[in-house]
C-alpha atoms as one frame of an Amber mdcrd trajectory, in Angstrom:
protein
  19.967 -52.726 -19.544  16.823 -55.251 -20.023  14.516 -53.781 -23.117  11.060
 -53.636 -22.127  10.184 -55.845 -25.068  11.678 -58.705 -23.140  10.541 -57.957
 -19.615   6.868 -57.576 -19.581   5.745 -61.083 -20.269   4.027 -63.682 -18.285
   2.320 -67.094 -18.585  -1.335 -65.461 -18.323  -0.546 -62.369 -20.254  -2.607
 -60.174 -17.867   0.140 -59.877 -15.213   2.374 -58.389 -17.617   0.207 -56.240
 -19.428  -1.450 -54.893 -16.276   2.286 -54.110 -14.963   3.139 -52.110 -18.084
  -0.238 -50.401 -17.987   0.126 -49.373 -14.478   3.602 -48.221 -15.009   2.377
 -46.063 -18.024  -0.421 -44.623 -16.165   2.006 -43.864 -13.205   4.218 -42.209
 -15.787   1.249 -40.092 -17.390   0.298 -39.273 -13.354   3.845 -37.787 -12.888
   3.819 -35.588 -16.162   0.741 -34.372 -14.732   1.950 -33.656 -11.371   5.191
 -31.909 -13.039   2.985 -29.880 -14.962   1.035 -28.973 -12.166   4.182 -27.976
 -10.164   5.527 -25.740 -12.774   1.909 -24.112 -13.488   1.707 -23.454  -9.784
   5.363 -21.955  -9.913   4.101 -19.820 -12.791   1.105 -18.657 -11.221   3.021
 -17.720  -8.033   5.200 -15.491  -9.964   2.306 -13.886 -11.895   0.434 -13.557
  -8.763   3.389 -11.866  -7.174   3.389  -9.560 -10.168  -0.352  -8.431 -10.046
   0.221  -7.858  -6.191   3.390  -5.724  -6.715   1.872  -4.023  -9.451  -1.095
  -3.182  -7.090   1.199  -2.101  -4.668   3.098   0.439  -6.517  -0.318   1.583
  -8.169  -1.802   2.215  -4.440   1.464   3.405  -2.871   1.661   6.515  -4.919
  -1.562   7.792  -5.776  -2.681  10.962  -7.595  -3.280  12.298  -3.890  -0.291
  11.133  -2.313   1.719  13.504  -0.127   4.909  11.927  -1.511   4.215  13.539
  -5.093   5.587  17.022  -5.565   3.680  19.542  -7.892   3.644  18.610 -11.688
   6.654  20.967 -13.280   4.635  20.888 -16.529   1.743  23.159 -17.394  -0.304
  22.657 -20.520  -0.812  25.340 -23.375  -3.162  25.226 -26.180  -0.495  23.826
 -28.685   0.718  21.111 -26.390   2.853  20.810 -23.316   5.541  23.216 -22.232
   7.859  22.295 -19.442   8.963  24.338 -16.712  12.664  25.620 -16.826  13.131
  24.197 -13.319  13.322  20.711 -15.079  16.791  21.795 -16.661  18.064  22.266
 -12.879  19.791  19.146 -11.501  17.663  17.120  -9.433  18.163  17.173  -5.809
  17.461  14.191  -3.921  14.709  14.489  -1.135  12.311  12.177   0.600   9.726
  12.366  -2.331  12.440  11.044  -4.722  13.550   8.235  -2.519  10.237   6.875
  -1.880   9.512   7.396  -5.551  12.587   5.227  -6.184  11.663   2.485  -4.141
   7.959   2.699  -5.846   9.222   2.599  -9.344  11.311  -0.300  -8.097   8.376
  -2.176  -6.906   6.664  -1.351 -10.092   9.859  -2.864 -12.041   9.877  -6.047
  -9.623   6.055  -6.627 -10.722   7.390  -6.339 -14.451  10.398  -8.859 -14.002
   8.088 -11.115 -12.080   5.675 -11.214 -14.786   8.858 -11.799 -17.262   9.634
 -14.603 -15.487   6.159 -16.052 -15.340   6.096 -15.632 -18.967   9.281 -17.292
 -19.571   8.263 -20.198 -17.437   5.000 -20.468 -19.529   6.905 -20.641 -22.822
   9.987 -22.269 -22.446   8.997 -24.908 -19.496   5.227 -25.285 -19.324   4.373
 -25.103 -22.806   6.681 -27.895 -23.786   5.402 -30.328 -21.011   1.824 -29.445
 -22.030   2.586 -30.354 -25.691   4.317 -33.670 -24.710   1.332 -34.556 -22.577
  -1.234 -33.634 -25.294   0.997 -35.653 -27.878   1.246 -38.759 -26.035  -1.081
 -39.162 -23.502  -3.982 -40.188 -26.100  -1.769 -42.698 -27.569  -0.979 -44.358
 -24.383  -4.686 -44.717 -23.360  -5.518 -46.119 -27.037  -2.850 -48.614 -26.450
  -4.177 -49.559 -22.911  -7.522 -49.931 -24.291  -6.205 -51.856 -27.181  -4.514
 -54.434 -24.383  -7.809 -54.635 -22.613  -9.767 -55.411 -25.697  -7.216 -58.262
 -26.909  -6.900 -59.754 -23.353 -10.602 -60.046 -23.475 -10.762 -61.642 -26.771
  -8.036 -64.115 -25.817  -9.837 -64.940 -22.634 -13.260 -65.471 -24.719 -11.596
 -67.520 -27.381  -9.990 -69.671 -25.044 -13.275 -70.150 -22.870 -15.026 -71.030
 -26.446 -12.278 -73.476 -27.293 -12.659 -74.989 -23.750 -16.511 -75.478 -24.047
 -16.268 -76.932 -27.567 -13.623 -79.395 -26.194 -15.848 -80.384 -23.391 -18.856
 -80.979 -25.707 -16.718 -83.073 -28.181 -15.426 -85.133 -25.431 -19.020 -85.808
 -23.897 -20.356 -87.022 -27.203 -17.354 -88.924 -27.852 -18.206 -91.189 -24.705
 -21.661 -91.277 -25.316 -20.621 -93.040 -28.785 -18.655 -95.181 -27.041 -21.354
 -96.166 -24.501 -23.877 -96.621 -27.413 -21.322 -98.568 -29.601 -21.162-101.524
 -26.661 -24.688-101.554 -26.058 -24.143-100.320 -22.625 -26.132 -98.053 -20.941
 -24.891 -96.583 -17.661 -27.047 -97.115 -14.582 -27.481 -94.030 -12.243 -27.522
 -94.802  -8.872 -30.811 -93.428  -7.213 -28.949 -91.549  -4.448 -26.701 -90.142
  -6.985 -27.402 -86.485  -8.378 -27.151 -85.438 -11.828 -23.575 -84.229 -12.896
 -21.633 -86.500 -10.513 -19.791 -88.973 -13.242 -16.289 -88.224 -14.213 -15.943
 -85.961 -16.743 -18.391 -83.596 -18.369 -22.128 -84.110 -17.102 -24.607 -85.017
 -19.347 -27.162 -82.742 -20.529 -29.558 -82.546 -23.558 -28.685 -80.460 -26.443
 -30.677 -77.236 -25.551 -29.194 -77.220 -22.391 -25.470 -77.073 -23.946 -26.851
 -74.572 -26.398 -28.074 -72.515 -23.192 -24.837 -73.108 -21.589 -23.084 -72.271
 -24.387 -24.662 -69.009 -24.732 -24.522 -68.227 -21.129 -20.848 -69.362 -20.918
 -20.134 -67.120 -24.009 -21.874 -64.175 -22.370 -20.116 -65.189 -19.117 -23.304
 -64.297 -17.260 -23.718 -63.177 -13.639 -26.414 -65.421 -12.182 -28.611 -64.549
  -9.278 -30.059 -67.669  -7.177 -32.889 -65.740  -6.078 -35.037 -62.731  -6.472
 -33.650 -61.604  -3.003 -29.946 -61.265  -4.390 -31.168 -59.419  -7.348 -33.239
 -57.307  -5.342 -30.367 -56.740  -2.857 -28.076 -56.004  -6.027 -30.392 -53.464
  -7.388 -31.309 -51.672  -4.144 -27.500 -51.094  -3.091 -26.692 -49.919  -6.587
 -29.568 -47.171  -6.553 -28.663 -46.363  -2.974 -25.004 -46.172  -3.614 -24.674
 -44.268  -7.131 -25.616 -40.651  -6.441 -27.940 -39.179  -8.544 -27.895 -35.401
  -9.896 -31.111 -33.230 -10.939 -31.188 -32.398 -14.705 -30.885 -28.720 -15.543
 -33.684 -29.149 -18.310 -36.560 -31.529 -17.168 -37.677 -33.777 -19.782 -41.535
 -34.690 -20.000 -41.804 -38.581 -19.276 -38.270 -38.728 -17.725 -37.112 -38.826
 -14.363 -35.187 -35.748 -12.971 -32.594 -37.855 -11.249 -29.877 -38.895 -13.353
 -26.380 -40.471 -13.056 -23.631 -41.051 -15.277 -22.188 -43.884 -16.876 -18.580
 -43.364 -15.198 -20.501 -43.484 -11.693 -21.878 -46.953 -12.685 -18.467 -48.518
 -13.912 -16.767 -47.075 -10.784 -19.632 -48.630  -8.592 -19.071 -51.987 -10.394
 -15.252 -51.888  -9.773 -15.609 -51.018  -6.144 -18.683 -53.416  -5.601 -17.462
 -56.084  -7.636 -20.009 -58.960  -7.991 -19.004 -62.511  -7.594 -17.270 -63.848
 -10.650 -17.263 -60.607 -12.808 -14.004 -59.235 -14.376 -14.290 -55.362 -14.588
 -12.497 -54.749 -17.667 -13.487 -51.649 -19.680 -14.658 -54.074 -22.433 -16.714
 -56.264 -20.027 -18.045 -52.817 -18.314 -19.376 -51.493 -21.582 -21.107 -54.887
 -22.569 -22.499 -54.990 -19.415 -23.798 -51.668 -19.417 -25.402 -52.399 -23.012
 -27.098 -55.480 -21.515 -28.686 -53.271 -18.753 -29.857 -50.841 -21.566 -31.290
 -53.978 -23.469 -33.111 -55.474 -20.374 -34.734 -51.919 -19.529 -32.978 -51.746
 -16.154 -31.339 -48.347 -17.013 -32.779 -45.664 -19.347 -31.098 -43.138 -21.713
 -32.706 -40.143 -22.755 -30.813 -39.045 -26.270 -30.742 -40.126 -29.355 -27.627
 -41.946 -29.073 -28.381 -43.467 -25.624 -29.013 -47.023 -26.857 -25.277 -47.868
 -27.064 -23.520 -48.060 -23.660 -20.119 -46.129 -23.363 -18.069 -46.133 -19.971
 -17.426 -42.321 -20.090 -19.594 -39.373 -20.676 -23.289 -41.067 -20.983 -25.895
 -40.148 -18.602 -29.016 -42.623 -17.547 -31.967 -42.943 -15.247 -33.076 -46.093
 -13.234 -36.241 -47.480 -15.019 -39.443 -47.772 -12.846 -39.240 -51.672 -12.545
 -35.854 -51.537 -11.408 -36.984 -48.836  -8.687 -39.970 -51.185  -7.884 -37.851
 -54.149  -7.717 -35.400 -52.565  -5.116 -38.356 -51.476  -3.051 -40.007 -54.751
  -3.305 -43.152 -53.462  -4.640 -43.360 -55.202  -7.852 -41.635 -57.978  -9.777
 -38.788 -58.487 -12.406 -39.823 -60.561 -15.611 -37.435 -63.463 -16.592 -36.622
 -61.167 -19.556 -34.986 -58.478 -17.357 -33.691 -60.695 -14.607 -30.583 -61.833
 -16.717 -27.842 -59.083 -17.757 -25.326 -60.219 -19.974 -21.673 -59.192 -20.217
 -18.646 -60.353 -22.311 -17.628 -62.843 -19.485 -20.481 -63.623 -17.576 -24.484
 -63.679 -17.601 -25.511 -60.762 -15.214 -28.818 -62.047 -14.133 -30.149 -65.728
 -14.235 -33.855 -66.553 -15.585 -35.989 -65.965 -12.455 -38.975 -67.881 -14.032
 -36.804 -71.229 -14.691 -35.474 -70.827 -11.142 -39.113 -70.157  -9.903 -40.137
 -73.456 -11.914 -37.139 -75.356 -10.516 -38.020 -74.626  -7.140 -41.505 -75.379
  -7.387 -40.757 -78.847  -8.797 -38.426 -79.679  -6.263 -41.244 -78.713  -3.458
 -43.393 -81.060  -5.312 -40.785 -83.778  -5.572 -39.931 -83.477  -1.948 -43.499
 -84.548  -1.047 -43.373 -87.833  -2.737 -41.647 -90.946  -1.870 -38.160 -91.750
  -2.808 -39.003 -94.250  -5.401 -41.279 -91.698  -7.230 -38.251 -89.066  -7.076
 -35.728 -91.477  -8.150 -38.138 -92.341 -11.257 -38.675 -88.665 -12.137 -34.689
 -87.913 -12.219 -34.323 -91.007 -14.429 -36.891 -89.847 -16.839 -35.421 -86.542
 -16.696 -31.737 -87.476 -17.256 -33.076 -89.923 -20.197 -34.942 -86.596 -21.716
 -31.905 -84.478 -21.272 -29.179 -86.638 -22.706 -27.388 -85.261 -25.879 -28.056
 -87.705 -28.937 -24.905 -89.019 -30.441 -24.333 -88.943 -34.069 -21.439 -88.484
 -36.513 -22.810 -85.151 -38.041 -22.929 -83.849 -34.414 -19.258 -85.131 -33.946
 -18.080 -83.496 -37.231 -19.718 -80.127 -36.400 -18.083 -79.937 -32.984 -14.576
 -80.816 -34.713 -15.260 -77.918 -37.070 -16.269 -75.794 -34.318 -13.257 -76.798
 -32.107 -10.812 -76.152 -35.125 -12.196 -72.779 -35.706 -12.073 -71.548 -31.898
  -8.290 -73.002 -31.766  -7.518 -71.000 -34.631  -8.998 -67.895 -33.336  -7.061
 -68.563 -30.010  -3.993 -68.895 -31.895  -4.820 -65.707 -34.008  -5.554 -63.461
 -30.982  -2.564 -64.889 -29.307  -0.419 -63.941 -32.025  -1.721 -60.455 -32.022
  -1.412 -60.286 -28.420   2.088 -61.113 -28.870   2.523 -58.654 -31.446   1.066
 -55.691 -29.440   3.365 -56.483 -26.729   6.191 -56.987 -28.725   5.680 -53.482
 -30.931   3.781 -51.288 -28.056   6.520 -52.257 -25.127   9.107 -50.496 -27.493
   6.840 -47.599 -28.014   6.625 -47.417 -24.192  10.162 -47.849 -23.672  10.811
 -44.703 -26.015   7.968 -42.821 -24.155   9.383 -43.650 -20.832  12.651 -42.462
 -22.097  11.737 -39.265 -23.426   9.417 -38.944 -20.382  12.472 -39.208 -17.806
  14.275 -36.889 -20.128  11.776 -33.964 -20.116  11.099 -34.237 -16.453  14.870
 -33.760 -15.830  15.164 -31.285 -18.793  12.131 -29.276 -17.734  13.306 -29.004
 -13.980  16.620 -27.984 -15.332  15.241 -25.410 -17.546  13.215 -24.062 -14.822
  15.978 -23.741 -12.395  18.187 -21.978 -15.195  15.233 -19.427 -15.968  14.709
 -18.653 -12.046  18.682 -18.566 -11.683  18.793 -16.176 -14.947  16.040 -13.842
 -13.643  17.360 -14.052 -10.066  20.742 -13.099 -11.213  19.134 -10.344 -13.134
  17.170  -9.183 -10.100  20.134  -9.449  -7.801  22.080  -7.452 -10.062  19.412
  -4.828 -10.363  18.634  -4.917  -6.658  22.566  -4.421  -6.060  22.551  -1.429
  -8.345  19.626   0.032  -6.496  20.880  -0.539  -3.195  24.293   0.598  -3.853
  22.613   3.901  -5.432  20.707   4.026  -2.140  23.920   3.668  -0.081  26.363
   5.750  -1.831  24.141   8.702  -3.084  20.734   8.874  -1.429  21.265   7.733
   2.091  23.510  10.908   3.219  23.474  13.147   6.007  23.693  16.267   3.282
  20.189  14.848   2.037  18.781  14.620   5.638  19.688  18.012   6.125  18.451
  19.130   2.678  14.987  17.302   3.308  14.660  18.943   7.039  15.721  22.541
   5.472  13.099  22.047   2.549  10.541  20.874   5.195  10.997  24.100   7.208
  11.040  26.101   4.258   7.954  24.721   2.743   5.885  24.444   5.922   7.289
  26.695   8.484   5.380  29.992   9.031   7.939  32.140  10.567  10.130  33.117
  13.636   9.183  34.162  17.062   6.755  37.100  16.505   4.926  37.917  19.847
   1.143  38.038  19.240  -0.356  41.269  19.573  -3.155  40.254  17.157  -6.204
  38.235  18.234  -5.972  34.857  16.289  -9.529  35.417  15.082  -8.896  38.705
  13.587  -7.826  38.353   9.842  -5.522  40.854   8.459  -8.228  41.818   5.829
 -10.585  43.212   8.792  -7.745  44.397  11.069  -8.294  47.433  12.939  -4.830
  49.004  13.513  -6.177  51.184  16.344  -6.340  47.992  18.367  -2.581  47.483
  18.678  -2.164  49.903  21.576  -4.901  49.115  23.728  -3.576  46.656  25.867
  -2.686  48.341  29.364  -1.108  46.822  32.312  -2.824  49.792  34.302  -6.166
  50.519  32.899  -6.733  53.116  35.465  -3.718  55.077  34.185  -3.699  53.802
  30.823  -0.163  52.738  31.134   1.308  50.430  28.383   4.635  49.359  29.042
   5.034  48.267  25.020   3.540  50.976  23.322   5.598  52.474  20.169   8.776
  53.945  20.841   8.140  57.575  20.129   5.250  57.344  22.709   7.510  55.768
  25.461   8.910  58.110  28.352  12.116  59.661  27.185  15.289  60.539  28.748
  14.414  64.263  28.315  11.393  63.913  30.343  13.662  63.028  33.575  16.675
  65.218  32.911  16.457  68.654  31.558  20.162  69.122  30.578  20.747  65.922
  28.534  22.879  65.423  25.219  20.863  65.901  22.211  22.073  62.233  21.090
  20.425  60.681  24.173  17.569  63.228  24.570  14.873  61.040  22.834  15.957
  57.776  24.135  13.336  56.115  25.910  14.026  55.912  29.685  13.295  52.077
  30.168  15.557  51.140  27.296  18.417  53.358  28.520  18.066  52.017  32.092
  18.158  48.492  31.375  20.755  48.743  28.832  23.060  50.638  31.294  22.225
  47.970  33.865  23.549  45.249  31.836  26.738  46.985  30.743  28.177  46.651
  34.485  28.774  42.981  33.665  31.878  41.440  32.037  32.202  41.828  28.276
  32.470  38.116  27.638  29.302  37.479  29.708  27.463  39.999  27.867  28.267
  38.518  24.478  27.184  35.190  25.579  24.186  36.722  26.810  23.043  38.747
  23.452  23.962  35.569  21.501  21.829  33.421  23.836  18.332  32.366  22.651
  15.398  33.615  24.543  14.281  32.016  27.739  10.554  32.334  27.556  10.156
  31.057  30.946  12.456  33.249  32.688  11.244  36.104  30.667   7.584  35.356
  31.967   8.673  35.083  35.587  10.127  38.633  35.449   7.532  40.022  33.372
   4.643  38.482  35.816   6.597  40.622  38.382   6.771  43.928  36.400   3.038
  43.372  35.498   2.001  42.943  39.189   3.971  45.946  39.997   2.528  48.287
  37.389  -0.992  46.682  38.443  -0.414  47.716  42.037   0.831  51.297  41.425
  -0.465  53.637  43.586   0.737  57.277  43.268   2.350  59.358  46.202   0.580
  62.373  47.617   2.846  64.760  46.215   2.165  63.276  42.611  -0.325  64.958
  40.299  -2.197  62.107  38.639  -3.658  64.720  36.305  -0.275  65.149  34.850
  -0.287  61.828  32.766   3.666  62.350  31.945   4.527  62.431  35.618   2.651
  59.402  36.201   4.241  57.615  33.481   7.823  58.438  34.765   6.642  57.049
  37.883   5.842  53.782  37.054   8.850  53.088  34.407  11.074  54.224  37.393
   9.511  52.035  39.723   9.528  49.220  36.976  13.558  49.748  36.460  14.250
  49.820  40.127  12.560  46.655  40.653  14.084  45.079  37.319  17.552  46.327
  38.220  17.934  44.204  41.039  17.574  41.104  39.245  20.722  39.304  37.729
  22.389  40.698  34.374  20.926  37.365  32.631  17.360  38.211  33.905  17.388
  41.944  32.548  18.797  41.332  29.241  16.386  38.481  28.458  13.552  40.855
  29.633  14.919  43.514  27.313  14.912  41.313  24.086  11.590  40.201  24.772
  10.413  44.054  25.458  12.019  45.037  22.284  10.079  42.313  20.442   6.789
  43.121  21.944   6.754  46.736  21.470   4.016  47.907  18.954   6.364  48.725
  16.268   9.977  48.250  15.997  12.820  50.227  16.822  13.161  50.910  13.077
   9.650  51.526  12.035   7.652  49.079   9.736   6.991  51.913   7.527  10.495
  51.948   6.300  10.994  48.100   5.853  10.946  47.406   2.416  12.831  50.623
   1.675  15.824  49.215   3.758  15.179  45.612   2.259  15.354  46.973  -1.225
  18.380  49.009  -0.827  20.186  45.651   0.044  19.527  44.186  -3.340  21.920
  46.588  -5.241  25.469  46.211  -3.641  26.308  49.733  -5.030  25.585  52.872
  -3.103  23.325  51.193  -0.632  24.975  52.713   2.496  23.751  56.122   0.982
  20.256  54.704   0.665  20.217  53.451   4.080  21.682  56.553   5.808  19.028
  58.553   3.905  16.346  56.213   4.844  17.004  55.878   8.473  17.436  60.013
   8.855  13.884  60.107   7.960  12.434  57.940  10.971  11.147  59.528  14.132
  14.196  60.968  16.631  13.140  58.516  19.304  13.293  55.520  16.939  16.672
  56.650  15.497  18.077  57.697  18.800  16.980  54.037  20.081  18.650  52.479
  17.464  22.188  54.353  17.714  22.259  53.533  21.492  21.690  49.867  21.099
  24.022  49.694  18.136  26.739  51.211  20.165  26.059  49.180  22.970  26.349
  45.909  20.848  29.737  47.679  19.584  31.203  48.233  22.773  30.133  44.415
  23.869  31.690  42.893  20.940  34.495  45.255  20.789  33.917  46.938  17.412
  34.663  50.461  16.579  32.576  52.985  18.151  31.461  56.466  17.801  34.037
  58.918  19.660  32.533  61.110  22.185  29.226  59.228  21.908  27.368  59.789
  25.237  29.652  62.246  26.690  29.311  65.013  24.030  27.396  66.187  21.177
  30.360  67.050  19.042  30.531  64.076  16.535  32.291  64.297  13.388  32.956
  62.013  10.393  36.143  60.181  10.789  35.907  58.007   7.658  37.465  55.018
   9.176  38.982  51.831   7.481  36.006  49.140   7.191  36.343  46.044   9.372
  35.660  42.837   9.010  32.276  42.579  10.673  30.726  39.343   8.981  31.834
  37.169  11.734  29.799  39.164  14.368  26.994  39.568  12.164  26.262  35.907
  11.479  26.581  35.310  15.297  24.180  37.979  15.926  21.922  36.870  13.593
  22.265  32.970  13.691  19.234  30.853  14.320  21.120  27.710  15.086  20.006
  27.373  18.913  16.427  26.740  20.124  14.513  29.923  20.933  17.148  32.112
  19.121  16.002  35.029  16.892  18.062  37.094  14.800  19.339  40.131  16.345
  18.070  42.358  13.602  14.781  40.918  14.250  14.811  42.551  17.837  15.310
  46.214  16.364  13.683  45.749  12.753  10.259  43.909  11.791   7.769  44.220
   9.099   4.061  45.432   9.751   2.252  42.896  12.105  -0.864  43.356  10.366
   0.569  42.198   6.829   2.421  39.272   8.465   0.151  38.300  10.864  -0.044
  34.628   9.521   3.738  34.544  10.095   7.122  36.058   9.030  10.314  34.379
   7.554  13.268  36.803   7.709  15.512  36.969   4.575  18.741  35.988   6.255
  21.084  37.209   3.467  19.617  40.691   3.300  19.265  40.668   7.230  23.090
  40.188   7.231  23.949  42.732   4.541  21.894  45.283   6.586  23.454  44.612
   9.761  26.648  44.876   8.740  26.032  48.224   7.175  24.394  49.148  10.631
  27.340  48.127  12.565  29.721  50.085  10.203  30.892  52.702  12.447  31.278
  55.460   9.664  27.251  54.768   8.942  26.482  55.147  12.876  28.386  58.598
  12.926  26.553  59.679   9.999  23.376  58.635  11.439  24.384  60.185  14.911
  25.037  63.391  13.272  21.689  63.374  11.296  20.122  62.870  14.821  21.667
  65.697  16.600  20.720  68.141  13.425  17.094  66.728  13.752  17.155  67.425
  17.655  18.412  70.807  17.122  15.796  71.601  14.266  12.944  70.331  16.491
  14.031  72.313  19.273  14.217  75.595  17.163  10.948  74.795  15.319   9.245
  74.381  18.765  10.790  77.433  20.231   9.781  79.344  17.066   6.196  78.020
  17.032   5.712  78.971  20.481   6.831  82.483  19.779   4.733  82.557  16.495
   1.565  81.237  18.405   2.221  83.754  21.264   2.282  81.173  23.749   3.990
  81.801  27.188   5.124  78.461  28.741   4.804  78.656  32.426   7.497  76.440
  34.151   5.957  74.859  37.052   8.421  74.067  39.728   8.301  70.906  41.855
   9.947  70.247  45.072  10.731  66.867  44.279  13.446  66.111  41.545  11.414
  64.813  39.064  10.414  67.399  36.392   8.068  67.191  33.495   8.409  69.028
  30.130   5.964  70.073  27.739   4.872  67.338  25.198   6.694  67.759  21.742
   4.495  69.232  19.088   3.818  65.945  17.034   5.185  66.511  13.629   6.684
  64.163  10.730   9.556  64.927   8.537  10.902  62.869   6.086  14.195  64.524
   5.436  16.433  66.658   7.611  17.071  68.899   4.279  13.387  69.561   4.260
  12.528  71.557   7.108   8.518  72.595   7.453   8.248  75.924   5.964   6.235
  78.721   7.639   3.285  79.127   5.936   2.513  82.785   6.295  -0.629  84.670
   5.903  -0.884  88.161   4.110  -0.504  91.069   6.328  -3.828  91.083   8.183
  -5.148  94.331   9.412  -5.474  93.368  13.153  -4.856  95.165  16.420  -2.213
  92.557  17.356   1.126  93.827  17.180   2.457  90.502  15.586   3.700  90.124
  12.029   2.114  87.692  10.003   5.392  85.698   9.628   5.255  84.972  13.079
   2.241  82.248  12.108   2.383  79.158  10.779  -0.226  76.236  10.054  -0.072
  73.277  12.530   1.292  70.196  10.955  -1.097  67.305  10.231  -0.568  63.526
  10.625   0.136  61.686   7.473   1.254  58.216   8.610  -0.552  54.740   9.558
   0.376  55.169  12.921  -2.640  54.781  15.039  -4.269  57.887  16.565  -4.825
  56.778  20.209  -1.798  57.513  22.544  -0.063  59.393  19.830  -1.172  62.979
  20.845   2.150  63.611  22.249   4.144  61.724  19.703   7.399  63.570  18.563
   8.418  64.230  15.176  11.266  65.555  13.717
């Protein structure tokens, strides 16, 4: 490969040096562009890091719905972590979302690390290389320009000296032969071969002008045009701090040099050295003015000047420029000509033009003779010495230029070799850094994605999230609203529960409490004790459904509630009740008889419907009654009994034996119907005889049936136990969630045939005790009941005396008074106090409520 020291030579020196300079400048530009590219690459990743950090921060603020409650609580001595932290963490949508936000924050940190690594390993080295070599390169290029200018000046000086020497030698030859050259009158000065003859002071002026390589303006118009164009083209800016006595519009030396390069005057070579010398001449001639202490020395960079008023006036044709300011010199050209001499020459020419041809020729001959240099040996000797010095300067500068090119081209060669290596190595290092971080990011992202695929994105997590969502936000299962939405539980009046009448004229409510419903005993005198207190509507509807097949009945009991179907049948029942008109033989003063008539009419209408509609209506009726079949007063007791698996059956039997007879009778009737439909063990002789005995049968597996009955998987389904067992409406007005496990255990206990037998025996005992007490109380009070016969088949009985008994073993004791001295022939033992109410049952419509 050709070495740089052998490849950048040219006869004129300038072409080789300019090529080498341009190559070096292009190389520096490439380095700057490479640095800019890598800087932008680094800035891209740095900006991405900031954006992703902001995204992670704003995606999970403190008030985010994806934030779970803090598991840490503060105490005085520090922080105490909750015990829930020790439990294995479950994956949910909060965890998954937080995982991705954390991944975004990690991506932000990785992007920041990548930007830092690019800056330290790639960008920093390029920046250091540029800072080290760029000043050296520019200094060398400036040195080349100075040597070229000096070489050019020395050669011109040598050539001028040679011309003067040749002229004097020729004059000496002419004088030696005693011959004077006669000029043709028509020839102008300077047409002789060789160098034109001029007087010594003209040579001196020419020497000075050529040494300064001045720019000459032939007329004032050209000078004015040059200044006007420069002032108009070079843009000015306002001073930040105005100076008194100076203009506010200033321009920089860089702008002036750029203007002279782009609008190069004829014969002017805009090198850096010539530009600075030309600028110095402008300062010396007061064409431009500086405002600082160091403004008298012109530099091509970083200086500020203003146009002088004389320059502005000349450009605007409002003044004149003196001869001292009409010539500006540079190292290669005289910038301005002596306008005064030009004006004088023009006037002389004008005067000479008005004379005759002979006078003009004589004037020129005289002028030529006056301006001719005088030959002398001393002048020849001086020119010889001057020429020798000039020649020596040329050779010396040429030698310096040769050595400079030879040495600096080697430095440039090394610079280019290192520069090319830096470009390749920098881009290679950048690719390595990017690949390394990309590999790390890809590996991390692979693990992150694998975790999502293998652990997080699972159906079990979907179900858990949905279950947790339901658990945390749901209010409860279907609970027919009998509480006004605007009625808070703290201000709720329990007496408002039983004021919804379907027929307000007869104050008839189809959904009042079970003990207040029309009973089987109100219709049939001779009825079994086990069904005596059974509500007539419940008995009739259940018996109507038992006509269907068992398989069909099983599906219907397990089926969800059809609200639309229920409303259709309910609407028909409401219209029937509202339009009820008593017959002529019905005593409307007898409330019990009216209720019996309405219920029988409703039952007759409902019995015409399909079994599916009847059972759907029955489920909703059980839900809408003011209190459930198992009263809410024993709700907590029954649930607490399920917490202790040992001897819970005894507690259940004891608690249920204390509820009102009508409630217990309804419960047994429903449970026996379910057992019959689902082919479970039933109570022998139930419904046909009151001779019930305990059989102590073996327990059967009831859990499959229990889980089916209490299942809530279908839309619209409610647990079977919820139909007959509900908490207080007032306490759960905002919603109720049944404890599924406790419900299953309690229903399993209720479906146990041994439990049902004991409850049935307790019910029969309570009915017997109630009848005996009623009879004894009537005798003690001396009340003779008159049986009112009716021609109709419908008969009524005297309302039961309301009395609450909590246990069959604790019967009401007759509180006897001392033996009074009264005319009545009744013993004091025949009298007892009337029992009083102790429950929270609303008092309206409870005047005839039966107690045990």
